[in-house]
């Protein structure tokens, strides 16, 4: 009986020693050290046309047990723009699922902010479905995301009421995936559809109704004149030169643009037709910082 007890104690002791030894070995062999990501430069300059490979340029990863993990580095996140730059976060895992991360700045050499364009005058009749009509003339382009036309927001002034004629402030807004916002504050004109005088007006027709320039860089507003619009019909100088003879010279241009200061300004083109009614077309000029 005593011999059995001694055997049991011996087995227990050996088992306990083996267990302790195994635990010590596991602890010694455990991989708790994350891989380390390094980069040659804190800021990388890329083109908007470059792919992910350009963002990974100069970034390497090493692990004390798994060695070189550079090929496994991935981009986990990119921030919105901050002072024309954005930060990119890199991530890599070793075989023990330890994670290594690194953040650095990205500068785009050819980046430009998204732009909203308008190919039709911001003038509508009270009987139109104005919100739908607005969409037909608006578009937005971005060097990162491409066509953003469907994402343009129209922010109405509290005074706007669709059945009343008049001029109403409207803000057009769109943003890209990097959080950069284009916002243009313009003025919408609502006219009476059955007004005889209104139907007889001959409006100067422009190639664009929102244009962009930089501080101290003037534009030639006369260059945008392409024809005359009367009662919804467009007549172009390049096609109806004889019919429109003398009208271009009679168009008056009143520019309120302050090219020294950023902002959105108005240029008014006015033309008085044979019925003595004066029609005014508005161009909106966005002056931006360089």
PDB file of C-alpha atoms in Angstrom:
ATOM      1  CA  UNK A   1       0.000   0.000   0.000  1.00  0.00           C
ATOM      2  CA  UNK A   2       2.824   2.325   0.911  1.00  0.00           C
ATOM      3  CA  UNK A   3       4.597   1.487  -2.329  1.00  0.00           C
ATOM      4  CA  UNK A   4       1.448   2.399  -4.277  1.00  0.00           C
ATOM      5  CA  UNK A   5       1.224   5.732  -2.522  1.00  0.00           C
ATOM      6  CA  UNK A   6       4.863   6.450  -3.359  1.00  0.00           C
ATOM      7  CA  UNK A   7       4.240   5.554  -6.999  1.00  0.00           C
ATOM      8  CA  UNK A   8       1.254   7.884  -7.137  1.00  0.00           C
ATOM      9  CA  UNK A   9       3.284  10.697  -5.582  1.00  0.00           C
ATOM     10  CA  UNK A  10       6.088  10.098  -8.052  1.00  0.00           C
ATOM     11  CA  UNK A  11       3.749  10.145 -11.030  1.00  0.00           C
ATOM     12  CA  UNK A  12       2.138  13.323  -9.743  1.00  0.00           C
ATOM     13  CA  UNK A  13       5.503  14.982  -9.184  1.00  0.00           C
ATOM     14  CA  UNK A  14       6.746  14.060 -12.623  1.00  0.00           C
ATOM     15  CA  UNK A  15       3.528  15.191 -14.243  1.00  0.00           C
ATOM     16  CA  UNK A  16       3.619  18.487 -12.383  1.00  0.00           C
ATOM     17  CA  UNK A  17       7.240  19.027 -13.357  1.00  0.00           C
ATOM     18  CA  UNK A  18       6.432  18.301 -17.000  1.00  0.00           C
ATOM     19  CA  UNK A  19       3.480  20.687 -16.873  1.00  0.00           C
ATOM     20  CA  UNK A  20       5.607  23.461 -15.368  1.00  0.00           C
ATOM     21  CA  UNK A  21       8.313  22.797 -17.930  1.00  0.00           C
ATOM     22  CA  UNK A  22       5.801  22.938 -20.782  1.00  0.00           C
ATOM     23  CA  UNK A  23       4.364  26.218 -19.521  1.00  0.00           C
ATOM     24  CA  UNK A  24       7.818  27.752 -19.197  1.00  0.00           C
ATOM     25  CA  UNK A  25       8.725  26.569 -22.687  1.00  0.00           C
ATOM     26  CA  UNK A  26       5.468  27.950 -24.136  1.00  0.00           C
ATOM     27  CA  UNK A  27       6.064  31.266 -22.440  1.00  0.00           C
ATOM     28  CA  UNK A  28       9.620  31.428 -23.694  1.00  0.00           C
ATOM     29  CA  UNK A  29       8.538  30.553 -27.218  1.00  0.00           C
ATOM     30  CA  UNK A  30       5.425  32.779 -27.266  1.00  0.00           C
ATOM     31  CA  UNK A  31       5.436  35.570 -29.885  1.00  0.00           C
ATOM     32  CA  UNK A  32       4.088  38.724 -28.272  1.00  0.00           C
ATOM     33  CA  UNK A  33       6.226  41.175 -30.246  1.00  0.00           C
ATOM     34  CA  UNK A  34       4.413  42.980 -33.086  1.00  0.00           C
ATOM     35  CA  UNK A  35       6.093  43.506 -36.453  1.00  0.00           C
ATOM     36  CA  UNK A  36       7.611  46.911 -37.120  1.00  0.00           C
ATOM     37  CA  UNK A  37       6.702  49.016 -40.157  1.00  0.00           C
ATOM     38  CA  UNK A  38       9.187  51.648 -41.308  1.00  0.00           C
ATOM     39  CA  UNK A  39       9.276  54.104 -44.206  1.00  0.00           C
ATOM     40  CA  UNK A  40      12.007  55.999 -45.979  1.00  0.00           C
ATOM     41  CA  UNK A  41      10.173  59.343 -45.744  1.00  0.00           C
ATOM     42  CA  UNK A  42       7.464  60.723 -43.480  1.00  0.00           C
ATOM     43  CA  UNK A  43       5.613  62.177 -46.497  1.00  0.00           C
ATOM     44  CA  UNK A  44       5.010  60.526 -49.872  1.00  0.00           C
ATOM     45  CA  UNK A  45       4.162  62.555 -52.992  1.00  0.00           C
ATOM     46  CA  UNK A  46       1.871  60.869 -55.515  1.00  0.00           C
ATOM     47  CA  UNK A  47      -0.361  61.700 -58.456  1.00  0.00           C
ATOM     48  CA  UNK A  48      -4.127  61.308 -58.264  1.00  0.00           C
ATOM     49  CA  UNK A  49      -3.732  58.817 -61.112  1.00  0.00           C
ATOM     50  CA  UNK A  50      -1.369  56.575 -59.142  1.00  0.00           C
ATOM     51  CA  UNK A  51      -2.598  53.349 -57.599  1.00  0.00           C
ATOM     52  CA  UNK A  52      -1.963  51.745 -54.227  1.00  0.00           C
ATOM     53  CA  UNK A  53       1.590  50.768 -55.198  1.00  0.00           C
ATOM     54  CA  UNK A  54       2.635  54.435 -55.147  1.00  0.00           C
ATOM     55  CA  UNK A  55       1.298  54.830 -51.609  1.00  0.00           C
ATOM     56  CA  UNK A  56       3.301  51.775 -50.500  1.00  0.00           C
ATOM     57  CA  UNK A  57       6.538  53.032 -52.002  1.00  0.00           C
ATOM     58  CA  UNK A  58       9.401  53.014 -49.485  1.00  0.00           C
ATOM     59  CA  UNK A  59       7.375  51.191 -46.793  1.00  0.00           C
ATOM     60  CA  UNK A  60       8.847  47.988 -45.304  1.00  0.00           C
ATOM     61  CA  UNK A  61       7.950  45.633 -42.436  1.00  0.00           C
ATOM     62  CA  UNK A  62      10.052  43.224 -40.354  1.00  0.00           C
ATOM     63  CA  UNK A  63       9.252  40.819 -37.540  1.00  0.00           C
ATOM     64  CA  UNK A  64      11.693  39.368 -35.000  1.00  0.00           C
ATOM     65  CA  UNK A  65      10.449  35.837 -35.716  1.00  0.00           C
ATOM     66  CA  UNK A  66       8.834  35.908 -39.163  1.00  0.00           C
ATOM     67  CA  UNK A  67      11.390  38.131 -40.868  1.00  0.00           C
ATOM     68  CA  UNK A  68      10.508  40.342 -43.838  1.00  0.00           C
ATOM     69  CA  UNK A  69       6.747  41.016 -44.056  1.00  0.00           C
ATOM     70  CA  UNK A  70       6.878  43.878 -46.566  1.00  0.00           C
ATOM     71  CA  UNK A  71       4.730  42.081 -49.149  1.00  0.00           C
ATOM     72  CA  UNK A  72       1.936  41.705 -46.596  1.00  0.00           C
ATOM     73  CA  UNK A  73       1.583  45.416 -45.778  1.00  0.00           C
ATOM     74  CA  UNK A  74      -1.878  46.800 -46.473  1.00  0.00           C
ATOM     75  CA  UNK A  75      -3.508  50.245 -46.328  1.00  0.00           C
ATOM     76  CA  UNK A  76      -6.129  50.215 -43.604  1.00  0.00           C
ATOM     77  CA  UNK A  77      -7.375  53.807 -43.658  1.00  0.00           C
ATOM     78  CA  UNK A  78      -6.974  57.257 -45.170  1.00  0.00           C
ATOM     79  CA  UNK A  79      -8.069  60.449 -43.452  1.00  0.00           C
ATOM     80  CA  UNK A  80      -9.861  63.427 -44.957  1.00  0.00           C
ATOM     81  CA  UNK A  81      -7.769  66.293 -46.238  1.00  0.00           C
ATOM     82  CA  UNK A  82      -5.994  68.473 -43.688  1.00  0.00           C
ATOM     83  CA  UNK A  83      -4.226  71.510 -45.177  1.00  0.00           C
ATOM     84  CA  UNK A  84      -4.195  69.887 -48.637  1.00  0.00           C
ATOM     85  CA  UNK A  85      -2.734  66.646 -47.268  1.00  0.00           C
ATOM     86  CA  UNK A  86      -4.157  63.431 -45.878  1.00  0.00           C
ATOM     87  CA  UNK A  87      -2.746  60.689 -43.669  1.00  0.00           C
ATOM     88  CA  UNK A  88      -2.549  57.030 -44.656  1.00  0.00           C
ATOM     89  CA  UNK A  89      -2.397  54.193 -42.117  1.00  0.00           C
ATOM     90  CA  UNK A  90      -0.489  51.010 -42.971  1.00  0.00           C
ATOM     91  CA  UNK A  91      -1.042  47.671 -41.223  1.00  0.00           C
ATOM     92  CA  UNK A  92       0.679  44.257 -41.218  1.00  0.00           C
ATOM     93  CA  UNK A  93       0.193  41.022 -39.210  1.00  0.00           C
ATOM     94  CA  UNK A  94       2.731  38.373 -38.262  1.00  0.00           C
ATOM     95  CA  UNK A  95       1.941  34.638 -38.007  1.00  0.00           C
ATOM     96  CA  UNK A  96       0.958  35.050 -34.349  1.00  0.00           C
ATOM     97  CA  UNK A  97      -1.588  37.716 -35.373  1.00  0.00           C
ATOM     98  CA  UNK A  98       0.373  40.516 -33.750  1.00  0.00           C
ATOM     99  CA  UNK A  99      -0.358  43.774 -35.583  1.00  0.00           C
ATOM    100  CA  UNK A 100       2.039  46.496 -36.617  1.00  0.00           C
ATOM    101  CA  UNK A 101       0.843  49.930 -37.800  1.00  0.00           C
ATOM    102  CA  UNK A 102       2.347  53.120 -39.176  1.00  0.00           C
ATOM    103  CA  UNK A 103       0.890  56.453 -40.264  1.00  0.00           C
ATOM    104  CA  UNK A 104       2.416  58.923 -42.689  1.00  0.00           C
ATOM    105  CA  UNK A 105       1.335  61.911 -44.774  1.00  0.00           C
ATOM    106  CA  UNK A 106       0.299  61.811 -48.433  1.00  0.00           C
ATOM    107  CA  UNK A 107       0.630  64.820 -50.702  1.00  0.00           C
ATOM    108  CA  UNK A 108      -0.994  64.814 -54.152  1.00  0.00           C
ATOM    109  CA  UNK A 109       1.089  66.690 -56.706  1.00  0.00           C
ATOM    110  CA  UNK A 110      -1.793  67.311 -59.116  1.00  0.00           C
ATOM    111  CA  UNK A 111      -4.844  67.398 -56.846  1.00  0.00           C
ATOM    112  CA  UNK A 112      -7.634  69.892 -57.473  1.00  0.00           C
ATOM    113  CA  UNK A 113     -10.810  70.254 -55.451  1.00  0.00           C
ATOM    114  CA  UNK A 114     -14.122  69.004 -56.879  1.00  0.00           C
ATOM    115  CA  UNK A 115     -15.948  71.463 -59.114  1.00  0.00           C
ATOM    116  CA  UNK A 116     -19.634  72.080 -59.832  1.00  0.00           C
ATOM    117  CA  UNK A 117     -20.507  73.156 -63.372  1.00  0.00           C
ATOM    118  CA  UNK A 118     -23.668  74.643 -64.826  1.00  0.00           C
ATOM    119  CA  UNK A 119     -24.439  74.495 -68.546  1.00  0.00           C
ATOM    120  CA  UNK A 120     -27.886  76.083 -68.343  1.00  0.00           C
ATOM    121  CA  UNK A 121     -28.944  79.403 -66.818  1.00  0.00           C
ATOM    122  CA  UNK A 122     -30.244  79.176 -63.278  1.00  0.00           C
ATOM    123  CA  UNK A 123     -33.562  80.588 -64.441  1.00  0.00           C
ATOM    124  CA  UNK A 124     -36.852  78.702 -64.320  1.00  0.00           C
ATOM    125  CA  UNK A 125     -40.562  79.318 -64.674  1.00  0.00           C
ATOM    126  CA  UNK A 126     -42.888  78.953 -61.715  1.00  0.00           C
ATOM    127  CA  UNK A 127     -44.770  76.152 -63.470  1.00  0.00           C
ATOM    128  CA  UNK A 128     -41.663  73.933 -63.878  1.00  0.00           C
ATOM    129  CA  UNK A 129     -40.617  71.070 -61.658  1.00  0.00           C
ATOM    130  CA  UNK A 130     -37.702  73.207 -60.569  1.00  0.00           C
ATOM    131  CA  UNK A 131     -35.736  70.629 -58.599  1.00  0.00           C
ATOM    132  CA  UNK A 132     -35.790  68.262 -61.563  1.00  0.00           C
ATOM    133  CA  UNK A 133     -34.964  71.055 -64.016  1.00  0.00           C
ATOM    134  CA  UNK A 134     -31.965  72.067 -61.919  1.00  0.00           C
ATOM    135  CA  UNK A 135     -30.459  68.580 -62.208  1.00  0.00           C
ATOM    136  CA  UNK A 136     -30.525  68.727 -66.001  1.00  0.00           C
ATOM    137  CA  UNK A 137     -28.008  71.558 -66.169  1.00  0.00           C
ATOM    138  CA  UNK A 138     -25.712  70.694 -63.273  1.00  0.00           C
ATOM    139  CA  UNK A 139     -22.688  68.428 -63.153  1.00  0.00           C
ATOM    140  CA  UNK A 140     -19.742  67.860 -60.824  1.00  0.00           C
ATOM    141  CA  UNK A 141     -16.284  66.440 -61.495  1.00  0.00           C
ATOM    142  CA  UNK A 142     -13.532  65.316 -59.145  1.00  0.00           C
ATOM    143  CA  UNK A 143      -9.990  64.165 -59.879  1.00  0.00           C
ATOM    144  CA  UNK A 144     -10.258  61.389 -57.266  1.00  0.00           C
ATOM    145  CA  UNK A 145     -13.831  60.140 -57.653  1.00  0.00           C
ATOM    146  CA  UNK A 146     -14.739  61.178 -61.195  1.00  0.00           C
ATOM    147  CA  UNK A 147     -18.367  62.105 -61.856  1.00  0.00           C
ATOM    148  CA  UNK A 148     -20.111  63.381 -58.710  1.00  0.00           C
ATOM    149  CA  UNK A 149     -23.151  64.872 -60.458  1.00  0.00           C
ATOM    150  CA  UNK A 150     -25.624  62.629 -58.643  1.00  0.00           C
ATOM    151  CA  UNK A 151     -24.256  63.771 -55.286  1.00  0.00           C
ATOM    152  CA  UNK A 152     -24.821  67.507 -55.717  1.00  0.00           C
ATOM    153  CA  UNK A 153     -26.911  68.938 -52.884  1.00  0.00           C
ATOM    154  CA  UNK A 154     -29.189  71.924 -53.410  1.00  0.00           C
ATOM    155  CA  UNK A 155     -29.653  73.996 -50.262  1.00  0.00           C
ATOM    156  CA  UNK A 156     -32.562  76.393 -50.502  1.00  0.00           C
ATOM    157  CA  UNK A 157     -32.935  79.718 -48.785  1.00  0.00           C
ATOM    158  CA  UNK A 158     -35.833  79.887 -46.309  1.00  0.00           C
ATOM    159  CA  UNK A 159     -37.510  82.544 -48.451  1.00  0.00           C
ATOM    160  CA  UNK A 160     -37.880  80.253 -51.472  1.00  0.00           C
ATOM    161  CA  UNK A 161     -41.383  79.290 -52.526  1.00  0.00           C
ATOM    162  CA  UNK A 162     -41.696  77.610 -55.924  1.00  0.00           C
ATOM    163  CA  UNK A 163     -44.914  79.299 -57.057  1.00  0.00           C
ATOM    164  CA  UNK A 164     -43.626  82.855 -56.473  1.00  0.00           C
ATOM    165  CA  UNK A 165     -41.488  84.694 -59.017  1.00  0.00           C
ATOM    166  CA  UNK A 166     -38.308  86.445 -57.938  1.00  0.00           C
ATOM    167  CA  UNK A 167     -34.640  85.888 -57.154  1.00  0.00           C
ATOM    168  CA  UNK A 168     -33.653  83.396 -54.458  1.00  0.00           C
ATOM    169  CA  UNK A 169     -30.262  82.535 -52.920  1.00  0.00           C
ATOM    170  CA  UNK A 170     -29.310  78.880 -53.466  1.00  0.00           C
ATOM    171  CA  UNK A 171     -26.213  76.963 -52.328  1.00  0.00           C
ATOM    172  CA  UNK A 172     -24.862  74.116 -54.458  1.00  0.00           C
ATOM    173  CA  UNK A 173     -22.651  71.657 -52.612  1.00  0.00           C
ATOM    174  CA  UNK A 174     -20.754  68.451 -53.321  1.00  0.00           C
ATOM    175  CA  UNK A 175     -17.934  66.591 -51.549  1.00  0.00           C
ATOM    176  CA  UNK A 176     -15.527  63.839 -52.556  1.00  0.00           C
ATOM    177  CA  UNK A 177     -14.345  60.734 -50.688  1.00  0.00           C
ATOM    178  CA  UNK A 178     -11.485  62.712 -49.139  1.00  0.00           C
ATOM    179  CA  UNK A 179     -13.906  65.107 -47.461  1.00  0.00           C
ATOM    180  CA  UNK A 180     -13.070  68.068 -49.708  1.00  0.00           C
ATOM    181  CA  UNK A 181     -16.161  70.216 -50.265  1.00  0.00           C
ATOM    182  CA  UNK A 182     -17.082  72.427 -53.207  1.00  0.00           C
ATOM    183  CA  UNK A 183     -19.741  74.970 -52.257  1.00  0.00           C
ATOM    184  CA  UNK A 184     -21.054  77.626 -54.619  1.00  0.00           C
ATOM    185  CA  UNK A 185     -23.570  80.231 -53.467  1.00  0.00           C
ATOM    186  CA  UNK A 186     -25.576  81.467 -56.424  1.00  0.00           C
ATOM    187  CA  UNK A 187     -28.920  83.082 -57.193  1.00  0.00           C
ATOM    188  CA  UNK A 188     -31.901  81.415 -58.814  1.00  0.00           C
ATOM    189  CA  UNK A 189     -34.430  83.386 -60.861  1.00  0.00           C
ATOM    190  CA  UNK A 190     -38.058  82.237 -61.075  1.00  0.00           C
ATOM    191  CA  UNK A 191     -40.199  83.830 -63.790  1.00  0.00           C
ATOM    192  CA  UNK A 192     -43.881  83.742 -64.677  1.00  0.00           C
ATOM    193  CA  UNK A 193     -44.492  81.254 -67.502  1.00  0.00           C
ATOM    194  CA  UNK A 194     -47.491  83.051 -69.068  1.00  0.00           C
ATOM    195  CA  UNK A 195     -46.138  86.583 -68.821  1.00  0.00           C
ATOM    196  CA  UNK A 196     -46.169  88.154 -72.323  1.00  0.00           C
ATOM    197  CA  UNK A 197     -43.275  90.501 -71.601  1.00  0.00           C
ATOM    198  CA  UNK A 198     -41.192  87.640 -70.201  1.00  0.00           C
ATOM    199  CA  UNK A 199     -41.857  85.471 -73.241  1.00  0.00           C
ATOM    200  CA  UNK A 200     -40.647  88.266 -75.505  1.00  0.00           C
ATOM    201  CA  UNK A 201     -37.304  88.721 -73.758  1.00  0.00           C
ATOM    202  CA  UNK A 202     -34.108  87.756 -75.554  1.00  0.00           C
ATOM    203  CA  UNK A 203     -31.580  86.414 -73.091  1.00  0.00           C
ATOM    204  CA  UNK A 204     -27.829  86.327 -73.767  1.00  0.00           C
ATOM    205  CA  UNK A 205     -26.798  82.665 -74.013  1.00  0.00           C
ATOM    206  CA  UNK A 206     -23.535  81.512 -72.417  1.00  0.00           C
ATOM    207  CA  UNK A 207     -21.336  78.450 -72.791  1.00  0.00           C
ATOM    208  CA  UNK A 208     -21.049  78.160 -68.968  1.00  0.00           C
ATOM    209  CA  UNK A 209     -22.849  79.705 -66.039  1.00  0.00           C
ATOM    210  CA  UNK A 210     -20.334  78.871 -63.296  1.00  0.00           C
ATOM    211  CA  UNK A 211     -16.641  79.472 -63.960  1.00  0.00           C
ATOM    212  CA  UNK A 212     -13.577  79.241 -61.716  1.00  0.00           C
ATOM    213  CA  UNK A 213     -10.452  81.340 -61.506  1.00  0.00           C
ATOM    214  CA  UNK A 214      -7.723  82.144 -59.003  1.00  0.00           C
ATOM    215  CA  UNK A 215      -7.038  85.356 -57.102  1.00  0.00           C
ATOM    216  CA  UNK A 216      -5.736  88.127 -59.392  1.00  0.00           C
ATOM    217  CA  UNK A 217      -6.475  86.103 -62.548  1.00  0.00           C
ATOM    218  CA  UNK A 218      -9.180  87.887 -64.517  1.00  0.00           C
ATOM    219  CA  UNK A 219     -11.451  86.154 -67.027  1.00  0.00           C
ATOM    220  CA  UNK A 220     -12.902  87.590 -70.240  1.00  0.00           C
ATOM    221  CA  UNK A 221     -16.703  87.414 -69.723  1.00  0.00           C
ATOM    222  CA  UNK A 222     -17.361  88.319 -73.368  1.00  0.00           C
ATOM    223  CA  UNK A 223     -15.664  85.093 -74.449  1.00  0.00           C
ATOM    224  CA  UNK A 224     -18.525  83.069 -72.899  1.00  0.00           C
ATOM    225  CA  UNK A 225     -21.290  84.601 -75.052  1.00  0.00           C
ATOM    226  CA  UNK A 226     -22.481  82.063 -77.642  1.00  0.00           C
ATOM    227  CA  UNK A 227     -25.936  83.248 -78.696  1.00  0.00           C
ATOM    228  CA  UNK A 228     -29.415  84.423 -77.754  1.00  0.00           C
ATOM    229  CA  UNK A 229     -32.285  82.522 -76.113  1.00  0.00           C
ATOM    230  CA  UNK A 230     -35.859  83.568 -76.791  1.00  0.00           C
ATOM    231  CA  UNK A 231     -38.894  81.861 -75.288  1.00  0.00           C
ATOM    232  CA  UNK A 232     -36.956  78.632 -74.724  1.00  0.00           C
ATOM    233  CA  UNK A 233     -35.371  78.517 -78.194  1.00  0.00           C
ATOM    234  CA  UNK A 234     -31.598  78.864 -78.490  1.00  0.00           C
ATOM    235  CA  UNK A 235     -29.960  80.686 -81.392  1.00  0.00           C
ATOM    236  CA  UNK A 236     -26.191  80.287 -81.698  1.00  0.00           C
ATOM    237  CA  UNK A 237     -23.825  82.766 -83.326  1.00  0.00           C
ATOM    238  CA  UNK A 238     -21.919  79.997 -85.065  1.00  0.00           C
ATOM    239  CA  UNK A 239     -25.145  78.752 -86.685  1.00  0.00           C
ATOM    240  CA  UNK A 240     -27.446  81.786 -86.902  1.00  0.00           C
ATOM    241  CA  UNK A 241     -24.968  84.613 -87.422  1.00  0.00           C
ATOM    242  CA  UNK A 242     -27.126  86.432 -89.970  1.00  0.00           C
ATOM    243  CA  UNK A 243     -30.291  86.155 -87.867  1.00  0.00           C
ATOM    244  CA  UNK A 244     -28.429  87.429 -84.785  1.00  0.00           C
ATOM    245  CA  UNK A 245     -26.518  90.171 -86.567  1.00  0.00           C
ATOM    246  CA  UNK A 246     -25.842  93.125 -84.261  1.00  0.00           C
ATOM    247  CA  UNK A 247     -27.017  91.434 -81.091  1.00  0.00           C
ATOM    248  CA  UNK A 248     -23.585  90.530 -79.721  1.00  0.00           C
ATOM    249  CA  UNK A 249     -22.417  94.134 -79.853  1.00  0.00           C
ATOM    250  CA  UNK A 250     -25.607  95.237 -78.060  1.00  0.00           C
ATOM    251  CA  UNK A 251     -25.087  92.970 -75.053  1.00  0.00           C
ATOM    252  CA  UNK A 252     -23.952  94.920 -72.012  1.00  0.00           C
ATOM    253  CA  UNK A 253     -21.716  93.263 -69.423  1.00  0.00           C
ATOM    254  CA  UNK A 254     -21.742  94.380 -65.797  1.00  0.00           C
ATOM    255  CA  UNK A 255     -19.070  92.579 -63.743  1.00  0.00           C
ATOM    256  CA  UNK A 256     -19.126  92.704 -59.954  1.00  0.00           C
ATOM    257  CA  UNK A 257     -16.114  90.377 -59.548  1.00  0.00           C
ATOM    258  CA  UNK A 258     -13.453  91.300 -56.997  1.00  0.00           C
ATOM    259  CA  UNK A 259     -10.469  89.367 -58.293  1.00  0.00           C
ATOM    260  CA  UNK A 260      -8.368  90.372 -55.299  1.00  0.00           C
ATOM    261  CA  UNK A 261     -10.458  88.391 -52.815  1.00  0.00           C
ATOM    262  CA  UNK A 262     -11.773  84.807 -52.855  1.00  0.00           C
ATOM    263  CA  UNK A 263     -15.536  84.452 -53.132  1.00  0.00           C
ATOM    264  CA  UNK A 264     -18.466  83.933 -55.504  1.00  0.00           C
ATOM    265  CA  UNK A 265     -19.360  86.931 -57.647  1.00  0.00           C
ATOM    266  CA  UNK A 266     -21.913  87.777 -60.313  1.00  0.00           C
ATOM    267  CA  UNK A 267     -21.487  89.022 -63.881  1.00  0.00           C
ATOM    268  CA  UNK A 268     -24.698  90.263 -65.515  1.00  0.00           C
ATOM    269  CA  UNK A 269     -25.245  90.167 -69.274  1.00  0.00           C
ATOM    270  CA  UNK A 270     -28.165  92.338 -70.383  1.00  0.00           C
ATOM    271  CA  UNK A 271     -29.788  92.703 -73.787  1.00  0.00           C
ATOM    272  CA  UNK A 272     -32.695  94.902 -74.793  1.00  0.00           C
ATOM    273  CA  UNK A 273     -34.659  93.442 -77.669  1.00  0.00           C
ATOM    274  CA  UNK A 274     -36.962  94.998 -80.251  1.00  0.00           C
ATOM    275  CA  UNK A 275     -39.875  94.928 -77.802  1.00  0.00           C
ATOM    276  CA  UNK A 276     -37.841  97.146 -75.453  1.00  0.00           C
ATOM    277  CA  UNK A 277     -37.793  94.464 -72.752  1.00  0.00           C
ATOM    278  CA  UNK A 278     -34.385  93.940 -71.135  1.00  0.00           C
ATOM    279  CA  UNK A 279     -33.305  90.378 -70.391  1.00  0.00           C
ATOM    280  CA  UNK A 280     -30.520  89.652 -67.896  1.00  0.00           C
ATOM    281  CA  UNK A 281     -28.421  86.486 -67.794  1.00  0.00           C
ATOM    282  CA  UNK A 282     -26.224  85.822 -64.753  1.00  0.00           C
ATOM    283  CA  UNK A 283     -22.781  84.255 -64.677  1.00  0.00           C
ATOM    284  CA  UNK A 284     -21.295  83.169 -61.344  1.00  0.00           C
ATOM    285  CA  UNK A 285     -17.536  83.512 -61.006  1.00  0.00           C
ATOM    286  CA  UNK A 286     -15.780  81.587 -58.239  1.00  0.00           C
ATOM    287  CA  UNK A 287     -12.494  83.241 -57.244  1.00  0.00           C
ATOM    288  CA  UNK A 288     -10.284  80.779 -55.378  1.00  0.00           C
ATOM    289  CA  UNK A 289      -7.013  80.967 -53.463  1.00  0.00           C
ATOM    290  CA  UNK A 290      -4.066  79.682 -55.467  1.00  0.00           C
TER     291      UNK A 290
END
